[in-house]
Structures are given as C-alpha cells and as structure tokens.
mmCIF file of C-alpha atoms in Angstrom:
data_model
loop_
_atom_site.group_PDB
_atom_site.id
_atom_site.type_symbol
_atom_site.label_atom_id
_atom_site.label_comp_id
_atom_site.label_asym_id
_atom_site.label_seq_id
_atom_site.Cartn_x
_atom_site.Cartn_y
_atom_site.Cartn_z
ATOM 1 C CA MET A 565 152.077 -51.383 77.998
ATOM 2 C CA THR A 566 151.624 -47.656 77.382
ATOM 3 C CA ARG A 567 148.227 -47.707 79.123
ATOM 4 C CA ILE A 568 149.819 -49.310 82.204
ATOM 5 C CA ARG A 569 152.562 -46.653 82.207
ATOM 6 C CA LEU A 570 149.931 -43.892 82.056
ATOM 7 C CA ARG A 571 148.180 -45.519 85.013
ATOM 8 C CA VAL A 572 151.472 -45.645 86.908
ATOM 9 C CA VAL A 573 152.122 -41.958 86.223
ATOM 10 C CA SER A 574 148.603 -41.155 87.423
ATOM 11 C CA ALA A 575 149.128 -43.232 90.561
ATOM 12 C CA LEU A 576 152.425 -41.522 91.344
ATOM 13 C CA ALA A 577 150.741 -38.147 90.899
ATOM 14 C CA ALA A 578 148.099 -39.053 93.442
ATOM 15 C CA ALA A 579 150.720 -40.424 95.802
ATOM 16 C CA MET A 580 152.783 -37.262 95.702
ATOM 17 C CA MET A 581 149.650 -35.201 96.282
ATOM 18 C CA ALA A 582 150.120 -35.189 100.015
ATOM 19 C CA ILE A 583 153.639 -33.751 99.805
ATOM 20 C CA GLY A 584 151.255 -30.112 99.222
ATOM 21 C CA ALA A 585 145.620 -24.835 100.518
ATOM 22 C CA ALA A 586 145.398 -21.425 101.465
ATOM 23 C CA PRO A 587 145.243 -21.608 105.267
ATOM 24 C CA THR A 588 145.087 -19.011 107.990
ATOM 25 C CA GLN A 589 148.138 -17.963 110.010
ATOM 26 C CA ALA A 590 150.090 -20.842 111.539
ATOM 27 C CA GLY A 591 151.922 -20.854 114.825
ATOM 28 C CA GLN A 592 155.715 -20.689 114.935
ATOM 29 C CA VAL A 593 156.069 -24.345 115.993
ATOM 30 C CA GLU A 594 154.094 -25.585 112.980
ATOM 31 C CA LEU A 595 155.942 -23.232 110.623
ATOM 32 C CA ASP A 596 159.322 -24.342 111.979
ATOM 33 C CA LEU A 597 158.415 -27.988 111.440
ATOM 34 C CA LEU A 598 157.310 -27.340 107.851
ATOM 35 C CA THR A 599 160.360 -25.247 106.967
ATOM 36 C CA SER A 600 162.677 -27.953 108.296
ATOM 37 C CA TYR A 601 161.851 -29.806 105.048
ATOM 38 C CA VAL A 602 162.981 -26.956 102.758
ATOM 39 C CA GLY A 603 165.673 -28.158 100.354
ATOM 40 C CA ASN A 604 166.391 -30.510 97.480
ATOM 41 C CA TRP A 605 165.371 -34.146 97.879
ATOM 42 C CA SER A 606 165.863 -37.283 95.811
ATOM 43 C CA GLY A 607 164.626 -40.830 96.054
ATOM 44 C CA LYS A 608 164.248 -44.009 94.137
ATOM 45 C CA GLY A 609 161.873 -46.919 94.248
ATOM 46 C CA VAL A 610 160.708 -50.016 92.443
ATOM 47 C CA LEU A 611 157.231 -50.373 91.017
ATOM 48 C CA VAL A 612 155.964 -53.887 91.813
ATOM 49 C CA GLY A 613 152.924 -55.681 90.391
ATOM 50 C CA GLY A 614 153.347 -55.051 86.680
ATOM 51 C CA GLU A 615 154.844 -57.415 84.126
ATOM 52 C CA ALA A 616 158.227 -57.000 85.842
ATOM 53 C CA PRO A 617 159.536 -54.787 88.665
ATOM 54 C CA GLU A 618 160.404 -51.339 87.291
ATOM 55 C CA SER A 619 162.917 -49.002 88.935
ATOM 56 C CA PHE A 620 162.326 -45.272 88.930
ATOM 57 C CA ARG A 621 163.857 -42.092 90.356
ATOM 58 C CA CYS A 622 162.301 -38.941 91.780
ATOM 59 C CA ARG A 623 163.481 -35.436 92.638
ATOM 60 C CA LEU A 624 161.648 -33.027 94.888
ATOM 61 C CA THR A 625 162.333 -29.360 95.671
ATOM 62 C CA ILE A 626 160.695 -27.769 98.709
ATOM 63 C CA ALA A 627 160.888 -23.988 99.194
ATOM 64 C CA LYS A 628 159.549 -21.491 101.744
ATOM 65 C CA GLY A 629 156.323 -19.992 100.437
ATOM 66 C CA ASN A 630 154.271 -16.953 101.388
ATOM 67 C CA GLN A 631 152.802 -16.741 104.886
ATOM 68 C CA ALA A 632 153.052 -20.091 106.698
ATOM 69 C CA LYS A 633 153.417 -22.325 103.652
ATOM 70 C CA ILE A 634 155.998 -24.409 101.902
ATOM 71 C CA ASN A 635 155.829 -24.957 98.154
ATOM 72 C CA TYR A 636 157.054 -28.054 96.391
ATOM 73 C CA SER A 637 157.686 -29.298 92.893
ATOM 74 C CA GLY A 638 158.756 -32.785 91.972
ATOM 75 C CA ARG A 639 159.464 -35.084 89.084
ATOM 76 C CA CYS A 640 159.617 -38.874 88.791
ATOM 77 C CA THR A 641 160.994 -40.740 85.794
ATOM 78 C CA LEU A 642 159.767 -44.167 84.759
ATOM 79 C CA VAL A 643 161.119 -45.784 81.582
ATOM 80 C CA ASN A 644 160.475 -43.023 79.012
ATOM 81 C CA MET A 645 157.719 -41.361 81.066
ATOM 82 C CA ASN A 646 157.858 -38.388 83.423
ATOM 83 C CA LEU A 647 155.533 -37.258 86.160
ATOM 84 C CA SER A 648 155.594 -33.662 87.383
ATOM 85 C CA VAL A 649 153.768 -32.472 90.488
ATOM 86 C CA SER A 650 153.606 -29.160 92.326
ATOM 87 C CA GLY A 651 151.717 -27.787 95.260
ATOM 88 C CA THR A 652 151.684 -26.312 98.738
ATOM 89 C CA ILE A 653 151.656 -27.619 102.305
ATOM 90 C CA ALA A 654 150.449 -25.378 105.118
ATOM 91 C CA TYR A 655 149.090 -25.432 108.642
ATOM 92 C CA ASP A 656 145.580 -24.050 109.154
ATOM 93 C CA ASP A 657 145.167 -22.640 112.676
ATOM 94 C CA LYS A 658 141.375 -22.572 112.394
ATOM 95 C CA SER A 659 141.009 -26.312 111.740
ATOM 96 C CA GLN A 660 144.294 -27.092 113.560
ATOM 97 C CA ARG A 661 145.532 -29.401 110.845
ATOM 98 C CA TYR A 662 148.010 -29.567 108.020
ATOM 99 C CA GLN A 663 146.644 -29.293 104.491
ATOM 100 C CA ALA A 664 148.290 -30.247 101.227
ATOM 101 C CA ALA A 665 147.233 -29.176 97.727
ATOM 102 C CA MET A 666 148.629 -30.666 94.495
ATOM 103 C CA SER A 667 148.371 -30.627 90.740
ATOM 104 C CA SER A 668 150.142 -32.827 88.216
ATOM 105 C CA ASN A 669 150.832 -33.274 84.533
ATOM 106 C CA ALA A 670 148.868 -36.561 84.746
ATOM 107 C CA GLY A 671 145.606 -34.684 85.287
ATOM 108 C CA PHE A 672 145.259 -35.238 89.047
ATOM 109 C CA THR A 673 144.559 -32.400 91.431
ATOM 110 C CA GLY A 674 143.488 -32.662 95.005
ATOM 111 C CA MET A 675 143.866 -31.988 98.689
ATOM 112 C CA ALA A 676 144.889 -34.126 101.625
ATOM 113 C CA VAL A 677 144.752 -33.547 105.379
ATOM 114 C CA GLY A 678 147.810 -34.256 107.492
ATOM 115 C CA ARG A 679 148.021 -35.491 111.076
ATOM 116 C CA ARG A 680 150.856 -34.647 113.418
ATOM 117 C CA ASP A 681 152.210 -37.144 115.917
ATOM 118 C CA GLY A 682 155.213 -35.703 117.708
ATOM 119 C CA GLU A 683 157.674 -34.590 115.044
ATOM 120 C CA GLN A 684 155.972 -36.618 112.289
ATOM 121 C CA ILE A 685 153.315 -35.373 109.869
ATOM 122 C CA SER A 686 151.480 -38.047 107.905
ATOM 123 C CA PHE A 687 149.034 -37.702 105.052
ATOM 124 C CA ASP A 688 146.741 -40.541 103.952
ATOM 125 C CA LEU A 689 144.922 -40.506 100.665
ATOM 126 C CA ASP A 690 142.399 -43.086 99.472
ATOM 127 C CA GLU A 691 140.626 -42.093 96.309
ATOM 128 C CA LYS A 692 138.724 -43.515 93.380
ATOM 129 C CA GLN A 693 139.574 -42.139 89.954
ATOM 130 C CA VAL A 694 138.927 -42.988 86.332
ATOM 131 C CA ASP A 695 142.033 -43.538 84.212
ATOM 132 C CA ARG A 696 142.454 -42.155 80.698
ATOM 133 C CA GLY A 697 140.990 -45.375 79.301
ATOM 134 C CA GLY A 698 137.763 -44.873 81.289
ATOM 135 C CA ASN A 699 138.509 -47.634 83.820
ATOM 136 C CA ASP A 700 137.859 -47.321 87.564
ATOM 137 C CA VAL A 701 141.012 -47.134 89.654
ATOM 138 C CA ARG A 702 141.494 -47.075 93.447
ATOM 139 C CA ILE A 703 144.517 -45.049 94.531
ATOM 140 C CA GLY A 704 145.967 -45.081 98.013
ATOM 141 C CA SER A 705 149.031 -43.276 99.289
ATOM 142 C CA LYS A 706 150.708 -42.529 102.572
ATOM 143 C CA ILE A 707 153.229 -39.752 102.902
ATOM 144 C CA LYS A 708 155.315 -39.303 106.033
ATOM 145 C CA LEU A 709 157.468 -36.316 106.942
ATOM 146 C CA ARG A 710 159.530 -37.744 109.782
ATOM 147 C CA GLY A 711 162.926 -37.219 111.338
ATOM 148 C CA GLY A 712 164.197 -35.029 108.534
ATOM 149 C CA GLY A 713 163.140 -37.539 105.858
ATOM 150 C CA ILE A 714 160.198 -38.010 103.534
ATOM 151 C CA THR A 715 158.665 -41.358 102.538
ATOM 152 C CA VAL A 716 155.948 -41.844 99.921
ATOM 153 C CA ASP A 717 154.173 -45.231 99.759
ATOM 154 C CA PHE A 718 151.508 -45.834 97.173
ATOM 155 C CA GLU A 719 149.196 -48.485 95.822
ATOM 156 C CA VAL A 720 146.945 -48.430 92.780
ATOM 157 C CA GLU A 721 144.315 -51.068 92.035
ATOM 158 C CA PHE A 722 142.703 -51.364 88.610
ATOM 159 C CA ASN A 723 139.157 -52.438 89.413
ATOM 160 C CA ASN A 724 138.433 -54.077 86.051
ATOM 161 C CA SER A 725 141.446 -56.421 86.241
ATOM 162 C CA GLY A 726 142.210 -56.553 89.962
ATOM 163 C CA GLN A 727 145.861 -55.712 89.182
ATOM 164 C CA VAL A 728 147.613 -53.922 92.065
ATOM 165 C CA LEU A 729 150.784 -51.838 91.677
ATOM 166 C CA THR A 730 152.794 -50.724 94.719
ATOM 167 C CA ALA A 731 155.938 -48.727 95.417
ATOM 168 C CA SER A 732 157.742 -47.015 98.253
ATOM 169 C CA VAL A 733 160.047 -44.032 97.743
ATOM 170 C CA PRO A 734 162.247 -42.849 100.605
ATOM 171 C CA PHE A 735 163.552 -39.313 99.911
ATOM 172 C CA GLN A 736 166.772 -37.862 101.293
ATOM 173 C CA LYS A 737 168.417 -34.441 101.056
#
C-alpha cells in the first residue's frame, strides 16, 4: 500500500506541474490574466482506481513574482502522506506562449507549455516516468485556469500492472 501511495504522490506532483521558466517581458494583457490568479486557493478531490476511493485535500498559494511571473506553492494531503510543489508561471513574448516550471518533494521537476483560448489558459502534460520501485509509469494531467478558478485533472497508469488512478481537483479562493 505504501508503494501505491508513493506513486499517487508522484502523480499529483506531475499533475500540479502545470500550475508553474524564466521568460522574456510579457505584455500587460498576459500579465493581468496571470495576476488575476494571485491569492490563496483550496480544493479537494477523490482518488479513484486504487483499492478504494481515497479523499484528499489541497492548498495552493499564488503570489506575484519578479518581472511578468507568478509564483506558486502548494500542498496536498493523502492519508498520512503529503505532496509539496512549487514553481513559476510566466508568459514568454518571444515564443508567445505561457510556460510553467515546477519542482516537488516527490522528485518530479519539469516544464509545461500553456495555451490560451479567450480567458482560459490550459496546460497539458503527458509524460513517462519511473517510480521509486523502478516501474514505468505514464502520467497525464490537464490544468485549466478559467473564469477565476483552477482545475487540475490527472491520470497515472502503472505500465507493469495496467492499474490507472484518476482524480480531479477544482480549486477555489
């Protein structure tokens, strides 16, 4: 059971990755959209696909960073386990896209590219990792910043067993 919990923590870390690059100067419109998410957020979800559904809670703090960036730090709690993530989200004028960087206490670091559609920014991540037990894992997450809310959806598939874990966490201020 502990190995599954470590996998879940790793999957949540990858999922929260997109909520976070050292870009060039952003325009005021992009900066205004990013800073509209500054504040304290909380959310809860249910992990499905394990032995039994498992509820968990998350907190996320987003603050104005240097230049045209926002910084974030978050924590999710699953039965006796905690996941901490931190990173930065910024708009890069040169590539004309949002970029998110993240690191976590579960050993995941990475970057994701965001797409803007109207007032929504969405980040998609699909990655292959190796868990702490040396097993191949496919991790997918979708993060949406939309209408003053944040939603994180994730899925992790353990290639050796075919087991798939999923969760969705809507965050609110």
